[in-house]
mmCIF file of C-alpha atoms in Angstrom:
data_model
loop_
_atom_site.group_PDB
_atom_site.id
_atom_site.type_symbol
_atom_site.label_atom_id
_atom_site.label_comp_id
_atom_site.label_asym_id
_atom_site.label_seq_id
_atom_site.Cartn_x
_atom_site.Cartn_y
_atom_site.Cartn_z
ATOM 1 C CA MET A 1 247.784 131.814 69.432
ATOM 2 C CA ARG A 2 248.484 128.447 67.647
ATOM 3 C CA GLY A 3 251.569 129.944 66.008
ATOM 4 C CA GLU A 4 252.747 131.129 69.538
ATOM 5 C CA TYR A 5 252.255 127.691 70.985
ATOM 6 C CA ALA A 6 254.207 126.155 68.270
ATOM 7 C CA ARG A 7 257.034 128.832 68.763
ATOM 8 C CA ARG A 8 257.137 128.135 72.500
ATOM 9 C CA CYS A 9 257.424 124.427 72.124
ATOM 10 C CA LYS A 10 260.234 124.869 69.621
ATOM 11 C CA ALA A 11 262.174 127.106 71.726
ATOM 12 C CA GLY A 12 261.976 124.558 74.658
ATOM 13 C CA PHE A 13 259.216 126.170 76.857
ATOM 14 C CA SER A 14 256.830 123.685 78.349
ATOM 15 C CA GLY A 15 253.227 124.423 77.703
ATOM 16 C CA GLU A 16 249.885 122.779 77.171
ATOM 17 C CA TRP A 17 247.255 123.556 74.495
ATOM 18 C CA LEU A 18 243.606 123.898 75.962
ATOM 19 C CA THR A 19 240.858 122.880 73.787
ATOM 20 C CA PRO A 20 237.458 124.957 74.046
ATOM 21 C CA GLY A 21 236.043 122.340 76.455
ATOM 22 C CA ALA A 22 239.208 122.270 78.700
ATOM 23 C CA LEU A 23 239.431 126.122 78.892
ATOM 24 C CA ARG A 24 235.875 126.129 79.920
ATOM 25 C CA ARG A 25 236.359 123.506 82.640
ATOM 26 C CA LEU A 26 239.402 125.017 84.010
ATOM 27 C CA THR A 27 238.362 128.853 83.750
ATOM 28 C CA GLY A 28 234.605 128.978 83.064
ATOM 29 C CA ILE A 29 235.401 131.049 79.899
ATOM 30 C CA SER A 30 234.222 130.333 76.450
ATOM 31 C CA GLY A 31 236.937 130.565 73.986
ATOM 32 C CA ARG A 32 238.528 128.942 71.144
ATOM 33 C CA GLY A 33 241.703 127.921 72.744
ATOM 34 C CA ALA A 34 244.306 128.753 75.070
ATOM 35 C CA ILE A 35 247.924 127.964 76.176
ATOM 36 C CA ARG A 36 248.584 126.572 79.640
ATOM 37 C CA THR A 37 251.713 127.011 81.232
ATOM 38 C CA ARG A 38 253.369 126.145 84.545
ATOM 39 C CA GLY A 39 256.171 127.431 87.002
ATOM 40 C CA ASN A 40 254.644 131.051 87.038
ATOM 41 C CA ALA A 41 254.651 133.161 90.008
ATOM 42 C CA GLN A 42 253.385 136.332 91.699
ATOM 43 C CA LEU A 43 254.728 138.327 94.488
ATOM 44 C CA ASN A 44 253.769 141.130 96.839
ATOM 45 C CA PRO A 45 256.099 144.217 95.265
ATOM 46 C CA TYR A 46 256.541 145.979 98.684
ATOM 47 C CA LYS A 47 257.904 142.918 100.677
ATOM 48 C CA ALA A 48 260.000 142.230 97.393
ATOM 49 C CA CYS A 49 261.721 145.631 97.223
ATOM 50 C CA VAL A 50 262.246 145.698 100.788
ATOM 51 C CA GLY A 51 263.726 142.119 100.940
ATOM 52 C CA LEU A 52 266.305 142.954 97.926
ATOM 53 C CA LEU A 53 267.248 146.129 99.686
ATOM 54 C CA ARG A 54 267.861 144.290 102.744
ATOM 55 C CA SER A 55 269.681 141.757 100.904
ATOM 56 C CA ALA A 56 271.721 144.427 99.240
ATOM 57 C CA GLU A 57 272.495 146.325 102.480
ATOM 58 C CA ARG A 58 273.943 142.867 103.895
ATOM 59 C CA SER A 59 276.290 142.496 101.020
ATOM 60 C CA GLY A 60 277.662 146.002 101.552
ATOM 61 C CA ALA A 61 275.584 148.374 99.741
ATOM 62 C CA ALA A 62 274.698 151.650 101.294
ATOM 63 C CA ILE A 63 271.205 152.851 100.982
ATOM 64 C CA PHE A 64 269.947 156.515 101.302
ATOM 65 C CA GLU A 65 266.060 156.777 101.073
ATOM 66 C CA HIS A 66 264.484 160.330 100.922
ATOM 67 C CA SER A 67 267.184 161.651 98.732
ATOM 68 C CA PRO A 68 266.109 163.039 95.783
ATOM 69 C CA VAL A 69 268.608 163.617 92.878
ATOM 70 C CA GLN A 70 268.719 167.315 92.067
ATOM 71 C CA ARG A 71 271.349 166.889 89.268
ATOM 72 C CA ILE A 72 274.142 164.684 87.955
ATOM 73 C CA ASP A 73 277.237 166.028 86.717
ATOM 74 C CA SER A 74 279.367 163.970 84.363
ATOM 75 C CA ALA A 75 283.132 164.278 84.689
ATOM 76 C CA ARG A 76 286.357 162.596 82.964
ATOM 77 C CA GLN A 77 286.624 159.952 85.843
ATOM 78 C CA GLY A 78 283.012 159.490 86.706
ATOM 79 C CA VAL A 79 280.096 161.382 88.105
ATOM 80 C CA ARG A 80 278.817 163.736 90.823
ATOM 81 C CA VAL A 81 275.271 163.071 92.209
ATOM 82 C CA VAL A 82 273.789 166.046 93.963
ATOM 83 C CA THR A 83 271.157 165.617 96.473
ATOM 84 C CA PRO A 84 270.044 168.208 99.154
ATOM 85 C CA GLY A 85 271.645 166.423 101.933
ATOM 86 C CA GLY A 86 275.206 166.126 99.965
ATOM 87 C CA THR A 87 277.005 165.033 96.873
ATOM 88 C CA LEU A 88 277.982 161.223 95.984
ATOM 89 C CA THR A 89 280.870 160.595 93.601
ATOM 90 C CA ALA A 90 281.075 157.101 91.513
ATOM 91 C CA ARG A 91 282.731 155.948 88.446
ATOM 92 C CA GLN A 92 279.327 155.136 86.782
ATOM 93 C CA VAL A 93 275.334 155.867 87.918
ATOM 94 C CA VAL A 94 272.562 153.566 86.871
ATOM 95 C CA ILE A 95 269.408 155.189 86.088
ATOM 96 C CA ALA A 96 266.499 152.842 86.684
ATOM 97 C CA THR A 97 263.542 155.087 86.905
ATOM 98 C CA GLY A 98 261.091 153.444 84.538
ATOM 99 C CA TYR A 99 261.039 156.082 82.160
ATOM 100 C CA ALA A 100 263.148 159.260 81.269
ATOM 101 C CA THR A 101 262.778 161.934 84.250
ATOM 102 C CA PRO A 102 262.905 165.816 83.849
ATOM 103 C CA ILE A 103 266.518 165.751 84.358
ATOM 104 C CA PHE A 104 267.155 163.628 80.965
ATOM 105 C CA GLN A 105 264.817 165.722 79.050
ATOM 106 C CA PRO A 106 266.277 164.720 75.671
ATOM 107 C CA LEU A 107 265.463 161.259 76.238
ATOM 108 C CA ILE A 108 261.626 161.875 77.081
ATOM 109 C CA GLY A 109 260.703 161.846 73.320
ATOM 110 C CA ARG A 110 261.683 157.957 73.273
ATOM 111 C CA PHE A 111 258.803 157.121 75.393
ATOM 112 C CA ARG A 112 255.099 157.102 75.685
ATOM 113 C CA LEU A 113 253.614 157.049 79.154
ATOM 114 C CA TYR A 114 250.677 154.906 79.881
ATOM 115 C CA ARG A 115 248.030 154.398 82.704
ATOM 116 C CA THR A 116 247.079 150.787 83.686
ATOM 117 C CA TYR A 117 244.095 149.876 86.088
ATOM 118 C CA VAL A 118 243.562 147.155 88.667
ATOM 119 C CA LEU A 119 240.510 146.418 90.630
ATOM 120 C CA ALA A 120 240.470 144.246 93.952
ATOM 121 C CA THR A 121 237.158 142.251 94.620
ATOM 122 C CA LYS A 122 235.782 141.524 97.879
ATOM 123 C CA ARG A 123 236.852 138.209 99.396
ATOM 124 C CA ILE A 124 235.371 135.465 97.646
ATOM 125 C CA THR A 125 233.568 132.717 99.406
ATOM 126 C CA ARG A 126 233.856 128.874 98.457
ATOM 127 C CA GLN A 127 230.486 128.965 97.119
ATOM 128 C CA GLN A 128 231.043 132.341 95.006
ATOM 129 C CA HIS A 129 234.437 130.637 93.830
ATOM 130 C CA TRP A 130 232.410 127.553 92.519
ATOM 131 C CA GLU A 131 229.767 129.889 90.846
ATOM 132 C CA LEU A 132 232.587 131.904 89.251
ATOM 133 C CA GLY A 133 233.956 128.617 87.529
ATOM 134 C CA LEU A 134 237.413 130.077 87.901
ATOM 135 C CA ASP A 135 240.345 127.673 88.938
ATOM 136 C CA SER A 136 243.175 128.860 90.794
ATOM 137 C CA VAL A 137 245.104 130.024 87.730
ATOM 138 C CA MET A 138 246.352 133.347 86.577
ATOM 139 C CA LEU A 139 244.810 134.540 83.402
ATOM 140 C CA TRP A 140 246.413 136.959 80.609
ATOM 141 C CA GLU A 141 244.530 138.062 77.597
ATOM 142 C CA LEU A 142 246.468 138.625 74.231
ATOM 143 C CA ALA A 143 244.081 141.506 72.924
ATOM 144 C CA ARG A 144 245.101 145.185 72.755
ATOM 145 C CA PRO A 145 244.496 146.567 75.515
ATOM 146 C CA TYR A 146 245.153 143.211 77.255
ATOM 147 C CA HIS A 147 243.427 142.058 80.579
ATOM 148 C CA TYR A 148 244.553 139.787 83.253
ATOM 149 C CA ALA A 149 243.042 138.332 86.300
ATOM 150 C CA ARG A 150 244.996 136.610 89.251
ATOM 151 C CA TRP A 151 243.938 135.372 92.759
ATOM 152 C CA THR A 152 245.488 136.990 96.049
ATOM 153 C CA PRO A 153 246.202 134.871 99.293
ATOM 154 C CA ASP A 154 243.152 136.214 100.911
ATOM 155 C CA GLN A 155 240.758 134.893 98.147
ATOM 156 C CA ARG A 156 240.355 138.204 96.171
ATOM 157 C CA LEU A 157 240.652 138.496 92.551
ATOM 158 C CA LEU A 158 242.473 141.177 91.067
ATOM 159 C CA LEU A 159 241.528 142.251 87.636
ATOM 160 C CA GLY A 160 244.030 144.526 85.788
ATOM 161 C CA GLY A 161 244.537 145.943 82.204
ATOM 162 C CA GLU A 162 242.860 148.498 79.940
ATOM 163 C CA ASP A 163 245.924 150.164 79.350
ATOM 164 C CA ARG A 164 245.761 153.717 77.720
ATOM 165 C CA PRO A 165 247.932 156.966 77.046
ATOM 166 C CA VAL A 166 248.190 159.122 80.016
ATOM 167 C CA VAL A 167 245.773 161.811 80.370
ATOM 168 C CA ALA A 168 247.362 164.942 82.139
ATOM 169 C CA GLY A 169 245.588 167.686 84.244
ATOM 170 C CA ARG A 170 241.804 167.507 85.100
ATOM 171 C CA GLY A 171 241.053 164.699 82.440
ATOM 172 C CA ARG A 172 242.995 162.207 84.803
ATOM 173 C CA THR A 173 240.125 161.753 87.257
ATOM 174 C CA ALA A 174 237.530 161.113 84.497
ATOM 175 C CA ALA A 175 240.319 158.688 82.548
ATOM 176 C CA PHE A 176 240.408 156.677 86.017
ATOM 177 C CA ARG A 177 236.647 156.363 86.195
ATOM 178 C CA LYS A 178 236.612 155.278 82.579
ATOM 179 C CA GLY A 179 239.317 152.898 82.709
ATOM 180 C CA THR A 180 238.017 151.169 85.562
ATOM 181 C CA ARG A 181 234.363 150.937 84.713
ATOM 182 C CA GLU A 182 235.295 149.382 81.488
ATOM 183 C CA LEU A 183 237.721 146.890 83.043
ATOM 184 C CA ARG A 184 234.810 145.837 85.221
ATOM 185 C CA GLU A 185 232.505 145.478 82.338
ATOM 186 C CA TYR A 186 235.135 143.627 80.287
ATOM 187 C CA PHE A 187 235.231 141.060 82.955
ATOM 188 C CA GLU A 188 231.667 140.753 83.962
ATOM 189 C CA ALA A 189 231.073 139.861 80.313
ATOM 190 C CA LEU A 190 233.769 137.008 80.694
ATOM 191 C CA LEU A 191 232.637 136.108 83.779
ATOM 192 C CA PRO A 192 229.146 136.747 84.482
ATOM 193 C CA ALA A 193 229.124 135.659 88.130
ATOM 194 C CA LEU A 194 231.529 138.718 88.768
ATOM 195 C CA SER A 195 228.529 141.129 88.647
ATOM 196 C CA ASP A 196 227.263 139.788 91.921
ATOM 197 C CA LEU A 197 230.818 140.626 93.517
ATOM 198 C CA GLY A 198 231.864 143.767 95.040
ATOM 199 C CA ILE A 199 234.896 145.799 94.518
ATOM 200 C CA ASP A 200 236.888 146.671 97.686
ATOM 201 C CA TYR A 201 239.873 148.911 95.789
ATOM 202 C CA ALA A 202 240.724 150.251 92.603
ATOM 203 C CA TRP A 203 244.081 152.006 91.437
ATOM 204 C CA GLU A 204 246.139 152.934 88.662
ATOM 205 C CA GLY A 205 249.984 152.444 87.876
ATOM 206 C CA LEU A 206 252.200 154.330 85.329
ATOM 207 C CA PHE A 207 254.414 152.864 82.783
ATOM 208 C CA ALA A 208 256.509 153.796 79.462
ATOM 209 C CA MET A 209 256.613 152.137 76.291
ATOM 210 C CA THR A 210 259.150 152.336 73.775
ATOM 211 C CA PRO A 211 258.382 152.210 69.768
ATOM 212 C CA ASP A 212 259.317 148.487 69.652
ATOM 213 C CA GLY A 213 258.182 147.473 72.977
ATOM 214 C CA LEU A 214 261.768 146.535 74.079
ATOM 215 C CA PRO A 215 263.127 148.504 77.164
ATOM 216 C CA TYR A 216 266.652 150.538 76.540
ATOM 217 C CA ILE A 217 269.154 148.919 78.577
ATOM 218 C CA GLY A 218 272.928 150.387 78.300
ATOM 219 C CA PRO A 219 274.806 153.543 77.981
ATOM 220 C CA HIS A 220 273.695 156.657 75.946
ATOM 221 C CA GLN A 221 276.557 158.599 73.920
ATOM 222 C CA ARG A 222 274.771 161.847 75.311
ATOM 223 C CA TYR A 223 275.628 160.887 79.200
ATOM 224 C CA PRO A 224 278.923 159.797 79.583
ATOM 225 C CA ASN A 225 279.498 157.228 82.754
ATOM 226 C CA HIS A 226 275.833 156.566 82.861
ATOM 227 C CA LEU A 227 274.036 153.271 82.352
ATOM 228 C CA PHE A 228 270.112 153.177 81.867
ATOM 229 C CA ALA A 229 267.271 150.675 82.312
ATOM 230 C CA LEU A 230 264.141 152.516 81.121
ATOM 231 C CA GLY A 231 261.036 151.576 79.116
ATOM 232 C CA TYR A 232 259.818 148.206 80.427
ATOM 233 C CA GLY A 233 256.174 148.408 79.183
ATOM 234 C CA GLY A 234 254.104 145.987 81.153
ATOM 235 C CA ASN A 235 256.969 143.539 81.552
ATOM 236 C CA GLY A 236 258.789 145.221 84.511
ATOM 237 C CA MET A 237 259.285 141.711 86.589
ATOM 238 C CA THR A 238 260.945 140.109 83.613
ATOM 239 C CA PHE A 239 262.975 143.033 82.038
ATOM 240 C CA GLY A 240 263.994 144.326 85.407
ATOM 241 C CA PHE A 241 265.709 141.213 86.068
ATOM 242 C CA LEU A 242 267.102 141.007 82.622
ATOM 243 C CA ALA A 243 268.499 144.693 83.039
ATOM 244 C CA ALA A 244 270.138 143.828 86.214
ATOM 245 C CA ARG A 245 271.884 141.092 84.476
ATOM 246 C CA MET A 246 273.100 142.737 81.347
ATOM 247 C CA LEU A 247 274.089 146.066 83.191
ATOM 248 C CA LEU A 248 276.383 143.958 85.653
ATOM 249 C CA GLU A 249 277.662 142.374 82.551
ATOM 250 C CA GLN A 250 278.360 145.943 80.842
ATOM 251 C CA TRP A 251 279.825 147.260 84.109
ATOM 252 C CA GLN A 252 282.457 144.188 83.990
ATOM 253 C CA GLY A 253 283.364 144.967 80.414
ATOM 254 C CA VAL A 254 281.172 141.792 78.901
ATOM 255 C CA HIS A 255 279.580 142.457 75.580
ATOM 256 C CA SER A 256 277.336 140.345 73.516
ATOM 257 C CA ALA A 257 275.171 140.513 70.469
ATOM 258 C CA ASP A 258 272.352 140.426 73.234
ATOM 259 C CA HIS A 259 273.117 143.878 74.444
ATOM 260 C CA ASP A 260 272.639 145.359 70.897
ATOM 261 C CA LEU A 261 268.788 144.311 71.055
ATOM 262 C CA PHE A 262 268.378 146.632 73.997
ATOM 263 C CA ALA A 263 270.606 149.463 72.881
ATOM 264 C CA PHE A 264 269.644 152.991 72.333
ATOM 265 C CA GLY A 265 271.221 153.169 68.664
ATOM 266 C CA ARG A 266 268.898 150.040 67.721
ATOM 267 C CA HIS A 267 266.654 152.453 65.892
ATOM 268 C CA ARG A 268 268.840 153.845 63.458
#
């Protein structure tokens, strides 16, 4: 972590190294050190999606909900996107489904699917907040699997992490119970006062990892007139924004060395 802190400073990112005492005062956690950064944020994903769609619509985008794509046909001049309600034609289509769906069966082997788990505590009183010792910060732990904690506006703690490969079929329920149980056990060991707090909600998410942890952003030679943004891992907020910028550049005919870092052919 000291090495990461040095590299962050060299790259021009602001940060503060926390000694064990400073870490304890800020979080209630005993540790050898930590990096504190500022300017971070969290958002409501549902409201964010609705807001982006409304902004796109005001800019002239046509939005069709509940229109599952049955197939995509490539032609010399573009693509035909077939849905139950009709067919759309375009010069290019962007595939931003998170990971390869069955429509793109040849690409599935490039991804490994993981489940991630989240717990939401009951609302925490001021007294409980004081006993917990955790200030109004967002925590991210660097172990594998990682863990994180963040406050909600209604004074709950979101506890997340414990990512693990997807278990299909009947084993999924048992995997969910195990993942959420181990998630709670981890945080209760880190912050003992959590053992007195109840959990109101527990859920899981699905995401895809690539061999090197970077997403695939850009075209694939097997699929003419397609652009892809897939495999964000646990960094969808960052990589999703990056993909939007890069795909716009590619649409405009701009190419840079940065695009090669996320190309499908980078593993050759």
